[in-house]
Amino acid sequence: VPLHLPWIDAILELKRRRGATIMAHSYQSPEIFHGVADVTGDSLALAQAAAQCDSELIVLCGVHFMAESAKILAPGKTVLIPDLEAGCSLASSITAADVRALRARHPGVPVVSYVNTSAAVKAESDACCTSANAAQVVEAIAAEFGADKAIFLPDRYLGAWVAQQTGIELVLWNGQCEVHEKFTAMQARHTRERFDAKIVAHPECPPEVLAEADFVGSTSAMGAWLEKEKPSRVAMITECSMADNLRNRFPQVEFIKPCNLCPHMKRITLPNIHACLRDLRHEVTVPAETAAAARRALQRMLAVGR
Ligand code: 13P
Ligand code: SF4
């Protein structure tokens, strides 16, 4: 940590001079999450914060789709991302043309997109959701459209989880998170039996992993669950920084591996956050027409809330 201190000091000074707000997702490294961020949380928390942000400059420490969502919800603000290549295997699994083809195959069926998609895909969707409110959004959209089924994309595992929770038939896309798809049921079972640990899993994990979990939820919901249950040992079946960032908040809880790193989230570093604030790069922009259509889908999500 002492190695990080000069970077943290320099970033905090630049942030103050620029009047910027730094937002960091739960999967950002602790030196970013605890060291420089003003707002932290899951994808829903970051979208809500962007929609209400007072500063003219937002630095989004997360992946590209999160910065696009921030720009769409705060169109008058400048939104920067420290590394433009911070992508997501889910977002790159589907294009706007794929969504149009799905609609043609399922006429009249509403489309709910996970926020882990490009702005162009959101623009083709009726509503967006995050892992924190996917079931509630699907239920709200099915009721609004008077539909007994919906198209849910692109995460087939989150989709299967939502179908199970809601009983609503979902047409799924074959996308998955490259980080969460790697977890196995055997790992989860072994962790519980060997370490007597509670299992907390993200809904982007395969169904057989979720079947082993004591709790399934978004990254912010995981923190809330720990707050409530106060387990003595827990395994967070998700990205590694999740447990690292919760350690401070829950010193009495022992966090057990396994975890996997997201290479996209880890592209964001203290040096590139510093360069981002110093040189005002990289600005994230969304074409006006795409942004207007995507905003409608995102606002439906915000209306449902958490
Ligand atoms: P949440 O923070 O919304 O749970 O998102 C998880 C994720 O994988 C984001 O990339
Ligand atoms: Fe995408 Fe998975 Fe990385 Fe999140 S953890 S950004 S869903 S690849």
Short mmCIF file of C-alpha atoms and ligand atoms in Angstrom, two decimals:
data_model
loop_
_atom_site.label_atom_id
_atom_site.label_comp_id
_atom_site.label_asym_id
_atom_site.label_seq_id
_atom_site.Cartn_x
_atom_site.Cartn_y
_atom_site.Cartn_z
CA VAL A 1 0.00 0.00 0.00
CA PRO A 2 2.77 2.60 0.78
CA LEU A 3 3.86 2.20 -2.87
CA HIS A 4 0.44 3.46 -3.89
CA LEU A 5 0.41 6.51 -1.62
CA PRO A 6 2.20 8.97 -3.97
CA TRP A 7 -0.24 8.03 -6.77
CA ILE A 8 -3.24 8.35 -4.48
CA ASP A 9 -2.10 11.79 -3.25
CA ALA A 10 -1.48 13.00 -6.81
CA ILE A 11 -4.87 11.72 -8.01
CA LEU A 12 -6.73 13.29 -5.07
CA GLU A 13 -5.04 16.63 -5.79
CA LEU A 14 -5.88 16.49 -9.53
CA LYS A 15 -9.41 15.37 -8.74
CA ARG A 16 -9.90 18.39 -6.49
CA ARG A 17 -8.48 20.79 -9.10
CA ARG A 18 -10.65 19.32 -11.86
CA GLY A 19 -13.76 19.15 -9.67
CA ALA A 20 -14.18 15.53 -10.80
CA THR A 21 -16.18 12.68 -9.30
CA ILE A 22 -14.47 9.29 -9.42
CA MET A 23 -16.83 6.33 -9.58
CA ALA A 24 -15.47 2.82 -9.02
CA HIS A 25 -17.14 -0.55 -9.48
CA SER A 26 -16.90 -3.23 -6.75
CA TYR A 27 -14.36 -5.14 -8.91
CA GLN A 28 -11.80 -2.34 -8.90
CA SER A 29 -8.60 -2.96 -6.92
CA PRO A 30 -8.66 -1.80 -3.26
CA GLU A 31 -6.21 1.07 -3.86
CA ILE A 32 -8.75 2.50 -6.34
CA PHE A 33 -11.92 1.47 -4.50
CA HIS A 34 -10.76 2.72 -1.08
CA GLY A 35 -7.99 5.11 -2.15
CA VAL A 36 -9.48 7.50 -4.72
CA ALA A 37 -13.18 6.78 -5.41
CA ASP A 38 -16.02 9.11 -4.35
CA VAL A 39 -18.75 6.66 -5.33
CA THR A 40 -18.45 2.87 -5.17
CA GLY A 41 -20.85 0.02 -5.75
CA ASP A 42 -22.52 -2.29 -8.22
CA SER A 43 -23.54 -1.38 -11.78
CA LEU A 44 -26.92 -0.12 -10.58
CA ALA A 45 -25.38 2.14 -7.93
CA LEU A 46 -23.00 3.65 -10.49
CA ALA A 47 -25.82 4.28 -12.98
CA GLN A 48 -27.96 5.88 -10.26
CA ALA A 49 -25.02 8.05 -9.15
CA ALA A 50 -24.29 9.18 -12.72
CA ALA A 51 -27.94 10.19 -13.21
CA GLN A 52 -27.72 12.41 -10.09
CA CYS A 53 -24.11 13.60 -10.31
CA ASP A 54 -23.36 17.30 -9.62
CA SER A 55 -19.83 17.48 -11.03
CA GLU A 56 -19.17 18.31 -14.66
CA LEU A 57 -16.51 15.60 -14.91
CA ILE A 58 -16.99 11.90 -14.15
CA VAL A 59 -14.10 9.43 -14.19
CA LEU A 60 -15.55 5.94 -14.46
CA CYS A 61 -13.26 3.27 -13.02
CA GLY A 62 -14.91 0.20 -14.45
CA VAL A 63 -15.52 -1.16 -17.93
CA HIS A 64 -16.62 0.59 -21.11
CA PHE A 65 -20.35 -0.23 -20.93
CA MET A 66 -20.49 1.40 -17.47
CA ALA A 67 -18.92 4.60 -18.79
CA GLU A 68 -21.37 4.59 -21.73
CA SER A 69 -24.31 4.20 -19.34
CA ALA A 70 -22.97 7.11 -17.25
CA LYS A 71 -22.68 9.29 -20.37
CA ILE A 72 -26.20 8.36 -21.53
CA LEU A 73 -27.68 9.17 -18.10
CA ALA A 74 -25.61 12.36 -17.69
CA PRO A 75 -25.47 13.62 -21.28
CA GLY A 76 -24.30 17.12 -20.31
CA LYS A 77 -21.27 15.85 -18.38
CA THR A 78 -17.84 14.81 -19.58
CA VAL A 79 -17.32 11.10 -18.89
CA LEU A 80 -13.77 9.72 -18.97
CA ILE A 81 -12.51 6.15 -18.74
CA PRO A 82 -8.84 5.55 -17.91
CA ASP A 83 -8.50 2.74 -20.51
CA LEU A 84 -10.77 2.54 -23.55
CA GLU A 85 -9.94 -1.15 -24.03
CA ALA A 86 -11.63 -2.16 -20.75
CA GLY A 87 -14.34 -4.30 -22.36
CA CYS A 88 -16.56 -7.19 -21.27
CA SER A 89 -17.14 -10.65 -22.77
CA LEU A 90 -20.90 -10.21 -22.31
CA ALA A 91 -21.03 -6.81 -24.03
CA SER A 92 -19.00 -8.11 -26.98
CA SER A 93 -21.20 -11.21 -27.41
CA ILE A 94 -24.09 -9.38 -29.08
CA THR A 95 -24.69 -6.58 -31.61
CA ALA A 96 -27.66 -4.33 -32.37
CA ALA A 97 -28.27 -6.39 -35.56
CA ASP A 98 -28.51 -9.55 -33.41
CA VAL A 99 -31.22 -7.88 -31.29
CA ARG A 100 -33.18 -6.87 -34.41
CA ALA A 101 -32.93 -10.48 -35.69
CA LEU A 102 -34.21 -11.78 -32.31
CA ARG A 103 -37.16 -9.38 -32.47
CA ALA A 104 -37.97 -10.53 -36.02
CA ARG A 105 -37.97 -14.14 -34.81
CA HIS A 106 -40.16 -13.33 -31.77
CA PRO A 107 -42.56 -10.58 -32.86
CA GLY A 108 -44.18 -8.59 -30.06
CA VAL A 109 -41.96 -10.10 -27.33
CA PRO A 110 -40.34 -7.36 -25.18
CA VAL A 111 -36.55 -7.19 -24.95
CA VAL A 112 -34.74 -6.79 -21.60
CA SER A 113 -30.99 -6.18 -21.85
CA TYR A 114 -28.51 -6.62 -19.07
CA VAL A 115 -26.51 -3.36 -18.76
CA ASN A 116 -23.44 -5.39 -19.78
CA THR A 117 -24.16 -4.43 -23.41
CA SER A 118 -23.14 -1.67 -25.82
CA ALA A 119 -25.17 1.53 -26.11
CA ALA A 120 -26.28 0.33 -29.57
CA VAL A 121 -27.77 -2.86 -28.07
CA LYS A 122 -29.46 -0.87 -25.29
CA ALA A 123 -30.97 1.37 -27.97
CA GLU A 124 -32.72 -1.69 -29.48
CA SER A 125 -34.09 -2.80 -26.10
CA ASP A 126 -37.30 -2.04 -24.21
CA ALA A 127 -35.61 -1.98 -20.82
CA CYS A 128 -32.23 -2.53 -19.20
CA CYS A 129 -31.53 -4.24 -15.90
CA THR A 130 -28.56 -5.05 -13.71
CA SER A 131 -27.99 -8.16 -11.63
CA ALA A 132 -29.52 -6.22 -8.70
CA ASN A 133 -32.96 -5.82 -10.30
CA ALA A 134 -33.13 -8.24 -13.26
CA ALA A 135 -36.11 -10.21 -11.91
CA GLN A 136 -38.03 -7.03 -10.97
CA VAL A 137 -37.40 -5.45 -14.40
CA VAL A 138 -38.51 -8.60 -16.26
CA GLU A 139 -41.68 -8.74 -14.15
CA ALA A 140 -42.38 -5.02 -14.71
CA ILE A 141 -41.85 -5.26 -18.48
CA ALA A 142 -43.94 -8.44 -18.83
CA ALA A 143 -46.78 -6.68 -16.96
CA GLU A 144 -46.43 -3.47 -18.99
CA PHE A 145 -46.47 -5.34 -22.33
CA GLY A 146 -49.10 -7.87 -21.17
CA ALA A 147 -46.60 -10.56 -22.22
CA ASP A 148 -46.05 -14.02 -20.78
CA LYS A 149 -42.52 -14.14 -22.13
CA ALA A 150 -39.56 -11.85 -22.77
CA ILE A 151 -36.26 -11.84 -24.63
CA PHE A 152 -33.43 -11.58 -22.09
CA LEU A 153 -29.88 -10.91 -23.24
CA PRO A 154 -26.99 -11.48 -23.38
CA ASP A 155 -26.14 -13.50 -20.21
CA ARG A 156 -27.67 -16.97 -20.45
CA TYR A 157 -26.81 -17.80 -16.83
CA LEU A 158 -28.31 -14.63 -15.36
CA GLY A 159 -31.28 -15.23 -17.72
CA ALA A 160 -31.76 -18.80 -16.46
CA TRP A 161 -31.60 -17.50 -12.87
CA VAL A 162 -34.22 -14.82 -13.58
CA ALA A 163 -36.52 -17.32 -15.34
CA GLN A 164 -36.29 -19.56 -12.27
CA GLN A 165 -37.00 -16.64 -9.88
CA THR A 166 -39.92 -15.18 -11.85
CA GLY A 167 -41.50 -18.18 -13.58
CA ILE A 168 -41.57 -16.03 -16.75
CA GLU A 169 -40.47 -17.76 -19.97
CA LEU A 170 -37.32 -16.12 -21.33
CA VAL A 171 -35.75 -16.36 -24.77
CA LEU A 172 -32.01 -16.36 -24.00
CA TRP A 173 -28.84 -15.40 -25.85
CA ASN A 174 -25.68 -17.46 -25.65
CA GLY A 175 -23.49 -14.93 -23.83
CA GLN A 176 -21.52 -15.47 -20.64
CA CYS A 177 -19.09 -13.67 -18.40
CA GLU A 178 -15.60 -15.03 -18.94
CA VAL A 179 -14.84 -14.57 -15.23
CA HIS A 180 -17.91 -16.21 -13.68
CA GLU A 181 -18.36 -19.04 -16.19
CA LYS A 182 -15.10 -20.56 -14.90
CA PHE A 183 -16.42 -21.39 -11.43
CA THR A 184 -17.54 -24.97 -10.82
CA ALA A 185 -20.03 -26.57 -8.44
CA MET A 186 -17.24 -28.80 -7.16
CA GLN A 187 -15.18 -25.76 -6.12
CA ALA A 188 -18.15 -24.30 -4.24
CA ARG A 189 -18.98 -27.60 -2.52
CA HIS A 190 -15.36 -28.23 -1.63
CA THR A 191 -15.05 -24.72 -0.13
CA ARG A 192 -18.13 -25.21 2.01
CA GLU A 193 -17.19 -28.70 3.21
CA ARG A 194 -13.46 -28.11 3.73
CA PHE A 195 -13.68 -24.64 5.32
CA ASP A 196 -17.22 -24.64 6.70
CA ALA A 197 -17.77 -21.42 4.74
CA LYS A 198 -20.98 -19.78 3.53
CA ILE A 199 -21.15 -19.53 -0.27
CA VAL A 200 -22.09 -16.21 -1.85
CA ALA A 201 -22.26 -16.24 -5.65
CA HIS A 202 -22.89 -13.75 -8.44
CA PRO A 203 -25.81 -14.69 -10.75
CA GLU A 204 -23.44 -14.64 -13.75
CA CYS A 205 -22.19 -18.05 -12.47
CA PRO A 206 -23.45 -21.31 -14.06
CA PRO A 207 -26.71 -22.71 -12.54
CA GLU A 208 -24.99 -25.66 -10.86
CA VAL A 209 -22.78 -23.17 -8.94
CA LEU A 210 -25.80 -21.06 -7.95
CA ALA A 211 -27.50 -24.23 -6.68
CA GLU A 212 -24.65 -24.56 -4.13
CA ALA A 213 -24.94 -20.95 -2.90
CA ASP A 214 -26.35 -19.68 0.40
CA PHE A 215 -26.92 -16.31 -1.27
CA VAL A 216 -27.02 -15.12 -4.89
CA GLY A 217 -26.91 -11.42 -5.70
CA SER A 218 -25.26 -8.40 -7.25
CA THR A 219 -21.97 -7.12 -5.87
CA SER A 220 -23.70 -4.53 -3.62
CA ALA A 221 -26.26 -7.12 -2.48
CA MET A 222 -23.38 -9.39 -1.42
CA GLY A 223 -22.16 -6.67 0.97
CA ALA A 224 -25.67 -6.15 2.33
CA TRP A 225 -26.02 -9.90 2.91
CA LEU A 226 -22.77 -10.02 4.90
CA GLU A 227 -24.02 -7.07 6.96
CA LYS A 228 -27.17 -9.00 7.82
CA GLU A 229 -25.85 -12.54 8.27
CA LYS A 230 -22.38 -11.82 9.67
CA PRO A 231 -20.97 -15.28 8.79
CA SER A 232 -17.63 -16.20 10.35
CA ARG A 233 -16.32 -17.60 7.03
CA VAL A 234 -17.45 -16.90 3.52
CA ALA A 235 -16.39 -17.55 -0.07
CA MET A 236 -17.32 -14.85 -2.58
CA ILE A 237 -17.76 -16.75 -5.85
CA THR A 238 -17.00 -13.75 -8.03
CA GLU A 239 -14.20 -11.37 -9.05
CA CYS A 240 -11.28 -11.31 -6.56
CA SER A 241 -11.46 -7.61 -5.67
CA MET A 242 -14.95 -8.12 -4.23
CA ALA A 243 -13.59 -9.90 -1.14
CA ASP A 244 -10.54 -7.60 -1.01
CA ASN A 245 -12.80 -4.54 -0.88
CA LEU A 246 -15.12 -6.02 1.78
CA ARG A 247 -12.30 -7.05 4.13
CA ASN A 248 -12.05 -3.57 5.68
CA ARG A 249 -15.78 -3.38 6.24
CA PHE A 250 -15.99 -6.83 7.83
CA PRO A 251 -12.79 -7.44 9.81
CA GLN A 252 -14.49 -10.25 11.77
CA VAL A 253 -15.29 -12.25 8.59
CA GLU A 254 -12.74 -14.65 7.11
CA PHE A 255 -12.80 -14.59 3.31
CA ILE A 256 -11.89 -17.88 1.60
CA LYS A 257 -10.85 -18.26 -2.04
CA PRO A 258 -11.82 -19.22 -4.83
CA CYS A 259 -12.07 -16.09 -6.93
CA ASN A 260 -11.20 -15.12 -10.52
CA LEU A 261 -9.73 -11.86 -11.85
CA CYS A 262 -11.48 -9.86 -14.57
CA PRO A 263 -8.75 -8.78 -17.03
CA HIS A 264 -10.95 -5.90 -18.25
CA MET A 265 -11.56 -4.42 -14.80
CA LYS A 266 -7.86 -4.78 -14.05
CA ARG A 267 -6.91 -2.53 -16.99
CA ILE A 268 -7.79 0.40 -14.72
CA THR A 269 -4.79 1.37 -12.59
CA LEU A 270 -3.70 4.32 -10.43
CA PRO A 271 -1.24 5.52 -13.13
CA ASN A 272 -3.89 5.53 -15.87
CA ILE A 273 -6.45 7.23 -13.58
CA HIS A 274 -3.81 9.91 -12.98
CA ALA A 275 -3.16 10.29 -16.73
CA CYS A 276 -6.92 10.38 -17.32
CA LEU A 277 -7.37 13.36 -14.97
CA ARG A 278 -4.17 15.10 -16.11
CA ASP A 279 -4.84 14.84 -19.88
CA LEU A 280 -8.66 14.60 -19.78
CA ARG A 281 -8.69 11.34 -21.70
CA HIS A 282 -10.33 9.07 -22.78
CA GLU A 283 -13.66 10.73 -23.34
CA VAL A 284 -16.61 8.38 -23.84
CA THR A 285 -19.22 9.59 -26.32
CA VAL A 286 -22.45 8.07 -27.64
CA PRO A 287 -24.16 9.23 -30.89
CA ALA A 288 -27.23 11.35 -30.00
CA GLU A 289 -29.84 9.09 -31.61
CA THR A 290 -28.42 5.93 -30.01
CA ALA A 291 -28.15 7.72 -26.66
CA ALA A 292 -31.80 8.87 -26.77
CA ALA A 293 -33.10 5.33 -27.42
CA ALA A 294 -30.73 3.74 -24.90
CA ARG A 295 -31.73 6.36 -22.28
CA ARG A 296 -35.36 5.23 -22.49
CA ALA A 297 -34.32 1.65 -21.71
CA LEU A 298 -32.01 2.74 -18.88
CA GLN A 299 -34.64 5.04 -17.39
CA ARG A 300 -37.12 2.16 -17.23
CA MET A 301 -34.48 0.33 -15.22
CA LEU A 302 -33.97 3.30 -12.87
CA ALA A 303 -37.73 3.60 -12.41
CA VAL A 304 -37.83 -0.01 -11.13
CA GLY A 305 -34.91 0.73 -8.78
CA ARG A 306 -33.32 -1.77 -6.46
P1 13P B 1 -22.88 -5.92 -10.54
O1 13P B 1 -21.97 -5.01 -9.80
O2 13P B 1 -24.01 -5.19 -11.13
O3 13P B 1 -23.26 -7.09 -9.73
O4 13P B 1 -22.07 -6.40 -11.83
C1 13P B 1 -21.24 -7.48 -11.92
C2 13P B 1 -20.37 -7.43 -13.11
O5 13P B 1 -19.86 -8.42 -13.55
C3 13P B 1 -20.08 -6.15 -13.69
O6 13P B 1 -19.18 -6.30 -14.67
FE1 SF4 B 2 -17.71 -8.42 -18.03
FE2 SF4 B 2 -17.48 -10.48 -16.39
FE3 SF4 B 2 -15.57 -8.66 -16.41
FE4 SF4 B 2 -17.97 -8.05 -15.39
S1 SF4 B 2 -16.55 -9.55 -14.60
S2 SF4 B 2 -16.76 -6.82 -16.82
S3 SF4 B 2 -19.33 -9.27 -16.70
S4 SF4 B 2 -16.14 -9.99 -18.14
#
